[in-house]
Structures are given as C-alpha cells and as structure tokens.
mmCIF file of C-alpha atoms in Angstrom:
data_model
loop_
_atom_site.group_PDB
_atom_site.id
_atom_site.type_symbol
_atom_site.label_atom_id
_atom_site.label_comp_id
_atom_site.label_asym_id
_atom_site.label_seq_id
_atom_site.Cartn_x
_atom_site.Cartn_y
_atom_site.Cartn_z
ATOM 1 C CA MET S 153 -162.270 -2.675 57.747
ATOM 2 C CA LYS S 154 -160.094 -3.768 54.788
ATOM 3 C CA HIS S 155 -159.670 -7.447 55.695
ATOM 4 C CA LYS S 156 -162.736 -7.999 57.855
ATOM 5 C CA TYR S 157 -163.709 -11.330 56.277
ATOM 6 C CA LEU S 158 -160.134 -12.624 56.302
ATOM 7 C CA ILE S 159 -159.823 -11.723 59.996
ATOM 8 C CA ALA S 160 -163.231 -13.274 60.730
ATOM 9 C CA ARG S 161 -162.246 -16.490 58.909
ATOM 10 C CA ARG S 162 -158.965 -16.777 60.795
ATOM 11 C CA PHE S 163 -160.796 -16.146 64.068
ATOM 12 C CA SER S 164 -163.272 -18.891 63.142
ATOM 13 C CA GLN S 165 -160.608 -21.405 62.008
ATOM 14 C CA VAL S 166 -158.244 -20.797 64.942
ATOM 15 C CA GLY S 167 -161.118 -20.497 67.429
ATOM 16 C CA ILE S 168 -162.582 -23.870 66.449
ATOM 17 C CA LEU S 169 -159.127 -25.450 66.620
ATOM 18 C CA PHE S 170 -158.576 -23.954 70.077
ATOM 19 C CA LEU S 171 -161.934 -25.202 71.374
ATOM 20 C CA PHE S 172 -161.090 -28.737 70.195
ATOM 21 C CA PHE S 173 -157.613 -28.413 71.756
ATOM 22 C CA ALA S 174 -159.110 -27.138 75.033
ATOM 23 C CA GLY S 175 -161.544 -30.038 75.042
ATOM 24 C CA ASN S 176 -158.611 -32.450 75.092
ATOM 25 C CA ALA S 177 -156.107 -30.444 77.172
ATOM 26 C CA PHE S 178 -158.368 -28.725 79.716
ATOM 27 C CA ASP S 179 -161.452 -30.938 79.586
ATOM 28 C CA TRP S 180 -163.604 -28.053 78.313
ATOM 29 C CA LYS S 181 -167.032 -29.241 77.220
ATOM 30 C CA VAL S 182 -167.657 -26.817 74.314
ATOM 31 C CA LEU S 183 -166.155 -29.067 71.617
ATOM 32 C CA ARG S 184 -164.603 -32.466 72.225
ATOM 33 C CA GLY S 185 -163.249 -34.892 69.644
ATOM 34 C CA ASP S 186 -162.090 -33.801 66.205
ATOM 35 C CA LEU S 187 -163.513 -32.767 62.842
ATOM 36 C CA SER S 188 -164.463 -36.364 62.005
ATOM 37 C CA SER S 189 -166.439 -37.044 65.164
ATOM 38 C CA ALA S 190 -167.179 -34.602 67.967
ATOM 39 C CA ARG S 191 -169.612 -33.663 70.686
ATOM 40 C CA ALA S 192 -170.687 -30.070 71.362
ATOM 41 C CA LEU S 193 -171.576 -28.949 74.896
ATOM 42 C CA ASN S 194 -171.221 -32.571 75.960
ATOM 43 C CA ALA S 195 -174.639 -33.271 74.433
ATOM 44 C CA ILE S 196 -174.903 -32.652 70.676
ATOM 45 C CA PRO S 197 -173.211 -35.222 68.390
ATOM 46 C CA LEU S 198 -171.389 -33.822 65.357
ATOM 47 C CA SER S 199 -169.934 -35.961 62.578
ATOM 48 C CA ASP S 200 -168.274 -35.351 59.234
ATOM 49 C CA PRO S 201 -170.968 -36.607 56.818
ATOM 50 C CA PHE S 202 -168.371 -37.575 54.189
ATOM 51 C CA ALA S 203 -166.440 -39.626 56.762
ATOM 52 C CA VAL S 204 -169.686 -41.328 57.827
ATOM 53 C CA LEU S 205 -170.505 -42.017 54.168
ATOM 54 C CA GLN S 206 -167.073 -43.570 53.630
ATOM 55 C CA ASN S 207 -167.507 -45.745 56.724
ATOM 56 C CA SER S 208 -170.897 -46.816 55.385
ATOM 57 C CA PHE S 209 -169.341 -47.828 52.057
ATOM 58 C CA ALA S 210 -166.620 -49.646 54.007
ATOM 59 C CA GLY S 211 -169.297 -51.761 55.657
ATOM 60 C CA ALA S 212 -168.884 -50.393 59.172
ATOM 61 C CA ALA S 213 -171.808 -50.488 61.585
ATOM 62 C CA LEU S 214 -172.771 -46.871 62.170
ATOM 63 C CA ALA S 215 -173.622 -45.701 65.657
ATOM 64 C CA LYS S 216 -176.823 -43.738 66.158
ATOM 65 C CA ASP S 217 -174.877 -40.646 67.327
ATOM 66 C CA ALA S 218 -172.670 -40.772 64.211
ATOM 67 C CA ILE S 219 -175.699 -40.723 61.932
ATOM 68 C CA ILE S 220 -177.429 -37.936 63.879
ATOM 69 C CA GLY S 221 -174.203 -35.914 63.933
ATOM 70 C CA ALA S 222 -173.701 -36.370 60.194
ATOM 71 C CA VAL S 223 -177.271 -35.236 59.466
ATOM 72 C CA ILE S 224 -176.792 -32.105 61.620
ATOM 73 C CA ILE S 225 -173.584 -31.100 59.823
ATOM 74 C CA PHE S 226 -174.969 -32.007 56.401
ATOM 75 C CA LEU S 227 -178.088 -29.866 56.895
ATOM 76 C CA PHE S 228 -176.056 -26.938 58.218
ATOM 77 C CA TYR S 229 -173.806 -26.754 55.157
ATOM 78 C CA ALA S 230 -176.601 -27.626 52.731
ATOM 79 C CA LEU S 231 -178.738 -24.744 54.021
ATOM 80 C CA THR S 232 -175.950 -22.154 54.286
ATOM 81 C CA GLY S 233 -174.525 -22.910 50.847
ATOM 82 C CA GLY S 234 -171.187 -23.088 49.061
ATOM 83 C CA ARG S 235 -168.122 -24.674 50.624
ATOM 84 C CA LEU S 236 -168.446 -22.798 53.896
ATOM 85 C CA PHE S 237 -166.504 -25.563 55.664
ATOM 86 C CA CYS S 238 -163.500 -25.071 53.359
ATOM 87 C CA GLY S 239 -163.340 -21.310 53.838
ATOM 88 C CA TRP S 240 -164.245 -20.930 57.501
ATOM 89 C CA VAL S 241 -163.431 -24.185 59.324
ATOM 90 C CA CYS S 242 -160.849 -26.323 57.503
ATOM 91 C CA PRO S 243 -157.319 -25.710 58.917
ATOM 92 C CA VAL S 244 -155.691 -26.660 55.589
ATOM 93 C CA ASN S 245 -157.198 -23.490 54.100
ATOM 94 C CA MET S 246 -154.687 -21.449 56.144
ATOM 95 C CA LEU S 247 -151.846 -23.524 54.694
ATOM 96 C CA SER S 248 -153.218 -23.113 51.173
ATOM 97 C CA ASP S 249 -153.611 -19.343 51.634
ATOM 98 C CA LEU S 250 -150.004 -19.081 52.844
ATOM 99 C CA ALA S 251 -148.715 -20.967 49.789
ATOM 100 C CA ASN S 252 -150.836 -18.768 47.533
ATOM 101 C CA LYS S 253 -149.491 -15.610 49.180
ATOM 102 C CA LEU S 254 -145.912 -16.789 48.672
ATOM 103 C CA ARG S 255 -146.695 -17.598 45.021
ATOM 104 C CA ARG S 256 -147.829 -13.986 44.536
ATOM 105 C CA LEU S 257 -144.912 -12.552 46.551
ATOM 106 C CA PHE S 258 -142.266 -14.399 44.527
ATOM 107 C CA LYS S 259 -144.291 -14.132 41.288
ATOM 108 C CA PHE S 260 -144.159 -17.866 40.640
ATOM 109 C CA ASP S 261 -147.185 -17.651 38.334
ATOM 110 C CA GLU S 262 -145.202 -15.357 36.031
ATOM 111 C CA GLN S 263 -142.059 -17.504 36.111
ATOM 112 C CA TRP S 264 -143.379 -20.912 35.166
ATOM 113 C CA LYS S 265 -146.567 -22.560 33.994
ATOM 114 C CA SER S 266 -148.723 -24.273 36.559
ATOM 115 C CA TRP S 267 -149.715 -27.909 36.099
ATOM 116 C CA GLU S 268 -153.059 -28.365 34.400
ATOM 117 C CA ILE S 269 -155.536 -30.121 36.659
ATOM 118 C CA LYS S 270 -159.228 -29.708 35.966
ATOM 119 C CA ARG S 271 -161.498 -28.541 38.770
ATOM 120 C CA GLN S 272 -163.754 -31.536 38.114
ATOM 121 C CA THR S 273 -160.938 -33.792 39.357
ATOM 122 C CA ARG S 274 -162.148 -33.300 42.929
ATOM 123 C CA TYR S 275 -165.479 -34.952 42.068
ATOM 124 C CA TRP S 276 -163.650 -37.959 40.657
ATOM 125 C CA MET S 277 -161.609 -38.033 43.866
ATOM 126 C CA THR S 278 -164.827 -37.924 45.906
ATOM 127 C CA GLY S 279 -166.201 -40.902 44.002
ATOM 128 C CA LEU S 280 -162.857 -42.726 44.112
ATOM 129 C CA SER S 281 -162.740 -42.289 47.916
ATOM 130 C CA LEU S 282 -166.088 -44.034 48.240
ATOM 131 C CA ILE S 283 -165.122 -46.840 45.833
ATOM 132 C CA LEU S 284 -161.806 -47.442 47.622
ATOM 133 C CA SER S 285 -163.624 -47.426 50.967
ATOM 134 C CA ALA S 286 -165.882 -50.211 49.703
ATOM 135 C CA VAL S 287 -162.965 -52.197 48.233
ATOM 136 C CA LEU S 288 -160.517 -51.770 51.124
ATOM 137 C CA GLY S 289 -163.023 -51.881 53.959
ATOM 138 C CA VAL S 290 -161.757 -48.643 55.529
ATOM 139 C CA ALA S 291 -162.664 -44.966 55.174
ATOM 140 C CA ALA S 292 -160.109 -44.382 52.408
ATOM 141 C CA PHE S 293 -159.735 -40.592 52.409
ATOM 142 C CA GLU S 294 -159.792 -40.423 56.216
ATOM 143 C CA TRP S 295 -156.752 -42.679 56.173
ATOM 144 C CA VAL S 296 -154.601 -40.180 54.257
ATOM 145 C CA SER S 297 -156.458 -36.904 54.765
ATOM 146 C CA PRO S 298 -154.132 -33.937 55.473
ATOM 147 C CA ILE S 299 -157.161 -32.199 56.989
ATOM 148 C CA GLY S 300 -157.546 -34.857 59.658
ATOM 149 C CA ALA S 301 -153.764 -35.142 60.113
ATOM 150 C CA LEU S 302 -153.366 -31.397 60.732
ATOM 151 C CA HIS S 303 -156.425 -31.143 62.946
ATOM 152 C CA ARG S 304 -155.589 -34.167 65.095
ATOM 153 C CA GLY S 305 -151.928 -33.110 65.188
ATOM 154 C CA ILE S 306 -152.797 -29.745 66.725
ATOM 155 C CA ILE S 307 -155.250 -31.265 69.203
ATOM 156 C CA TYR S 308 -153.405 -34.385 70.297
ATOM 157 C CA GLY S 309 -149.813 -33.753 69.222
ATOM 158 C CA MET S 310 -148.066 -33.911 65.876
ATOM 159 C CA GLY S 311 -146.677 -37.211 64.627
ATOM 160 C CA PHE S 312 -146.003 -38.003 61.011
ATOM 161 C CA GLY S 313 -148.960 -35.785 60.127
ATOM 162 C CA TRP S 314 -146.588 -32.913 59.397
ATOM 163 C CA SER S 315 -145.383 -34.780 56.294
ATOM 164 C CA PHE S 316 -148.916 -34.708 54.809
ATOM 165 C CA MET S 317 -149.107 -30.945 55.361
ATOM 166 C CA LEU S 318 -145.653 -30.411 53.857
ATOM 167 C CA ILE S 319 -146.719 -32.283 50.707
ATOM 168 C CA VAL S 320 -149.878 -30.157 50.402
ATOM 169 C CA PHE S 321 -147.946 -26.937 51.006
ATOM 170 C CA LEU S 322 -145.239 -27.736 48.435
ATOM 171 C CA PHE S 323 -147.862 -28.917 45.937
ATOM 172 C CA ASP S 324 -149.729 -25.601 46.259
ATOM 173 C CA LEU S 325 -146.539 -23.528 46.290
ATOM 174 C CA PHE S 326 -144.668 -25.040 43.342
ATOM 175 C CA ALA S 327 -147.051 -27.199 41.301
ATOM 176 C CA VAL S 328 -150.652 -25.941 41.151
ATOM 177 C CA LYS S 329 -152.136 -22.671 42.428
ATOM 178 C CA ASN S 330 -154.756 -23.549 45.083
ATOM 179 C CA GLY S 331 -153.892 -27.104 44.091
ATOM 180 C CA PHE S 332 -155.167 -29.320 46.887
ATOM 181 C CA CYS S 333 -158.236 -27.339 48.024
ATOM 182 C CA GLY S 334 -159.185 -26.073 44.577
ATOM 183 C CA HIS S 335 -158.631 -29.167 42.472
ATOM 184 C CA VAL S 336 -158.203 -32.516 44.203
ATOM 185 C CA CYS S 337 -159.668 -32.496 47.734
ATOM 186 C CA PRO S 338 -162.540 -35.043 47.793
ATOM 187 C CA LEU S 339 -164.043 -33.397 50.880
ATOM 188 C CA GLY S 340 -164.170 -30.118 48.935
ATOM 189 C CA GLY S 341 -165.969 -31.961 46.125
ATOM 190 C CA PHE S 342 -168.456 -33.378 48.617
ATOM 191 C CA TYR S 343 -169.210 -29.961 50.122
ATOM 192 C CA ALA S 344 -169.463 -28.346 46.653
ATOM 193 C CA LEU S 345 -172.309 -30.773 45.939
ATOM 194 C CA THR S 346 -173.797 -30.406 49.427
ATOM 195 C CA GLY S 347 -173.897 -26.590 49.289
ATOM 196 C CA ARG S 348 -175.234 -26.315 45.738
ATOM 197 C CA PHE S 349 -178.652 -25.002 46.799
ATOM 198 C CA GLY S 350 -177.854 -23.144 50.043
ATOM 199 C CA PHE S 351 -178.860 -19.508 50.432
ATOM 200 C CA LEU S 352 -175.571 -17.695 51.212
ATOM 201 C CA ARG S 353 -173.937 -16.587 47.961
ATOM 202 C CA ILE S 354 -171.671 -13.985 46.420
ATOM 203 C CA CYS S 355 -173.780 -11.604 44.332
ATOM 204 C CA TYR S 356 -172.444 -9.427 41.513
ATOM 205 C CA ASP S 357 -173.857 -6.106 40.222
ATOM 206 C CA LYS S 358 -172.552 -5.347 36.715
ATOM 207 C CA ASP S 359 -173.827 -1.747 36.812
ATOM 208 C CA LYS S 360 -171.404 -0.906 39.655
ATOM 209 C CA CYS S 361 -168.403 -2.783 38.212
ATOM 210 C CA THR S 362 -165.478 -0.865 36.654
ATOM 211 C CA LEU S 363 -163.816 -4.083 35.417
ATOM 212 C CA CYS S 364 -160.690 -3.830 37.583
ATOM 213 C CA MET S 365 -160.800 -7.668 37.814
ATOM 214 C CA LYS S 366 -159.313 -7.713 41.322
ATOM 215 C CA CYS S 367 -162.054 -10.132 42.384
ATOM 216 C CA LEU S 368 -160.893 -12.652 39.770
ATOM 217 C CA ASP S 369 -157.235 -12.175 40.715
ATOM 218 C CA ILE S 370 -157.858 -12.939 44.398
ATOM 219 C CA CYS S 371 -160.521 -15.665 44.044
ATOM 220 C CA PRO S 372 -159.298 -19.249 44.728
ATOM 221 C CA GLU S 373 -162.249 -20.559 42.663
ATOM 222 C CA ARG S 374 -162.312 -17.920 39.917
ATOM 223 C CA GLN S 375 -164.455 -20.066 37.601
ATOM 224 C CA VAL S 376 -167.472 -19.341 39.838
ATOM 225 C CA LEU S 377 -167.181 -15.609 38.950
ATOM 226 C CA HIS S 378 -167.682 -16.216 35.234
ATOM 227 C CA MET S 379 -170.403 -13.533 35.132
ATOM 228 C CA VAL S 380 -168.019 -10.656 36.000
ATOM 229 C CA GLY S 381 -168.076 -8.066 33.226
ATOM 230 C CA LYS S 382 -170.954 -9.837 31.475
ATOM 231 C CA GLN S 383 -174.119 -9.774 33.556
ATOM 232 C CA SER S 384 -175.382 -9.236 37.093
ATOM 233 C CA GLY S 385 -176.163 -12.346 39.093
ATOM 234 C CA ALA S 386 -175.365 -14.608 42.014
ATOM 235 C CA VAL S 387 -172.758 -17.345 42.170
ATOM 236 C CA LEU S 388 -174.794 -20.476 41.547
ATOM 237 C CA SER S 389 -171.954 -22.988 41.842
ATOM 238 C CA GLY S 390 -171.447 -24.762 45.145
ATOM 239 C CA GLU S 391 -167.677 -24.565 44.528
ATOM 240 C CA CYS S 392 -167.445 -21.035 46.011
ATOM 241 C CA ILE S 393 -165.883 -21.218 49.500
ATOM 242 C CA ASN S 394 -167.640 -18.000 50.598
ATOM 243 C CA CYS S 395 -164.329 -16.578 51.823
ATOM 244 C CA GLY S 396 -165.345 -12.997 51.001
ATOM 245 C CA ARG S 397 -161.961 -12.049 49.526
ATOM 246 C CA CYS S 398 -163.671 -10.797 46.340
ATOM 247 C CA VAL S 399 -165.919 -8.595 48.481
ATOM 248 C CA GLU S 400 -162.930 -7.154 50.349
ATOM 249 C CA VAL S 401 -160.942 -6.197 47.246
ATOM 250 C CA CYS S 402 -163.890 -4.711 45.326
ATOM 251 C CA LYS S 403 -163.743 -0.912 45.622
ATOM 252 C CA ASP S 404 -166.928 -0.529 43.580
ATOM 253 C CA ASN S 405 -169.199 -2.478 45.963
ATOM 254 C CA ALA S 406 -170.124 -4.537 42.906
ATOM 255 C CA VAL S 407 -169.549 -7.807 44.805
ATOM 256 C CA GLN S 408 -171.399 -8.511 48.043
ATOM 257 C CA PHE S 409 -172.681 -11.383 50.134
ATOM 258 C CA GLY S 410 -176.334 -11.997 49.387
ATOM 259 C CA ASN S 411 -179.195 -14.458 49.331
ATOM 260 C CA ILE S 412 -179.435 -16.667 46.253
ATOM 261 C CA TYR S 413 -183.215 -16.707 46.627
ATOM 262 C CA SER S 414 -183.499 -12.906 46.658
ATOM 263 C CA LYS S 415 -185.720 -11.584 43.863
ATOM 264 C CA LYS S 416 -182.878 -9.235 42.908
ATOM 265 C CA TYR S 417 -180.898 -12.228 41.623
#
C-alpha cells in the first residue's frame, strides 16, 4: 500500500483523539482525561512527563498517580525511540502536515525564502519552559501549548484554543517549513532527548539507493538522514519522528524501519 504509514498514523492520531472524546462524551473507560493527565481502562495512570517536570519546577506537589503515569509514558517513548509521540499521537502533526502539503502545492518554497531558525532552538525552548515554570510558579508551556489547546478543544469544546492553532498553521504555511514541530516545540525537544536511545529507527542501505533523494524531500527532519548517498546506517538522532514517509516514497527499498541495536547497523 502506497501510504500505509500515513494512513496508520492518521488512524492512530484520530483514534486516540476519539477515545479521549468518548471518555468525556459517552463515559467510555478506555481513555479519560487529556494528553497531560489521563487514565486508561479506569485503572492505569498516564501523564505527560514534560508537563509533570514543569509542574515540579513550578513547585507543585505531585500526586503519586501523576509520577507513576509520567514514568510509564517516559519509559514507553524512551524504549521505542525517536519522537514517536510527535508522529503518531500529537494532533498538531496533522495541522503541520496540512500546512506542509499546501506549501508544496502552491510552491511557496520556490517563491520566497523561509525564515532561518535552527533546529537546536527547540532545546532552548525546552530549557526555557522549565526556567519560566520555576520563575512563574506555573507549568509555562502547558499554559500556551497549542497541543493541549487543540486536544482539549476537541474533547471538551473549542474556546479560544483555535487561535493558537491558527498561529501555528500560518507560521508553518508562510514563515518556516515544519516550523513549530520541527524547530520550536519544547515538547518535541523533550521527546528528541527521551527517544535518543530507543530501538525503533529508520535504517538506510546505500547499496540499494539510486540517489533519487525523495526521502530527503519528504522528510520533516531531513537533517537526520545525513547519511543518504554517503554510507549505510541507522538514524541515530532522537529528532526523527518515525513517521515512515521516507520509507513510503523510497522505490528502491533502501529505507526501512529497523532496530538500532541490530548487528547490521
């Protein structure tokens, strides 16, 4: 199937959103709460570890369930690897993909130069979120997060949250390609560090590659594919969102999902 990973990601993103929505609207017990704090099957606590870390810096007393839930989520993404949350769970990814598709459709990249924002900016934003949390006494990024605004808006009803999404969409569409997710999102920076040593990675075989470069054209984090055309190997950076778009567009089967700890790589 040509877009099997894209379809699987949309199924995952929309399915998780629906389960949260059903938890609120129909009292389903599968997932209740939101991406910051939830309970699965009415028994297992789940918490955003970055939100819990911000609350810790803000001086809040952390509940036992919040800590357990944060450890569960942290271990899941640390073991799987990369920014799996960004590619398969975060609802803003769908917004970012739409802006990117429109950029390609209207050839914006050919018409004007994108703003220059370094990828490392997201790590500064991650650190700044923690510092501001300590100074202000609140979870700073959670206060303005478009991720939380979009997620809670779909589950509980949209308020002013739409304005956050509009800003992100316009920023990605007109200012910087993959701007919010790829350059400034502090949660993305946190998960890039968390997933640095996980096992699930994109693996590249130079012997099969015909240098069409479609993988680099489609990749939202193209810096992680620096080995293309040079040497075989696995993506070692945690910045890869494991979206599988490079795998889908590669007609040579030179790019595949693999295990970073495989002897082959």
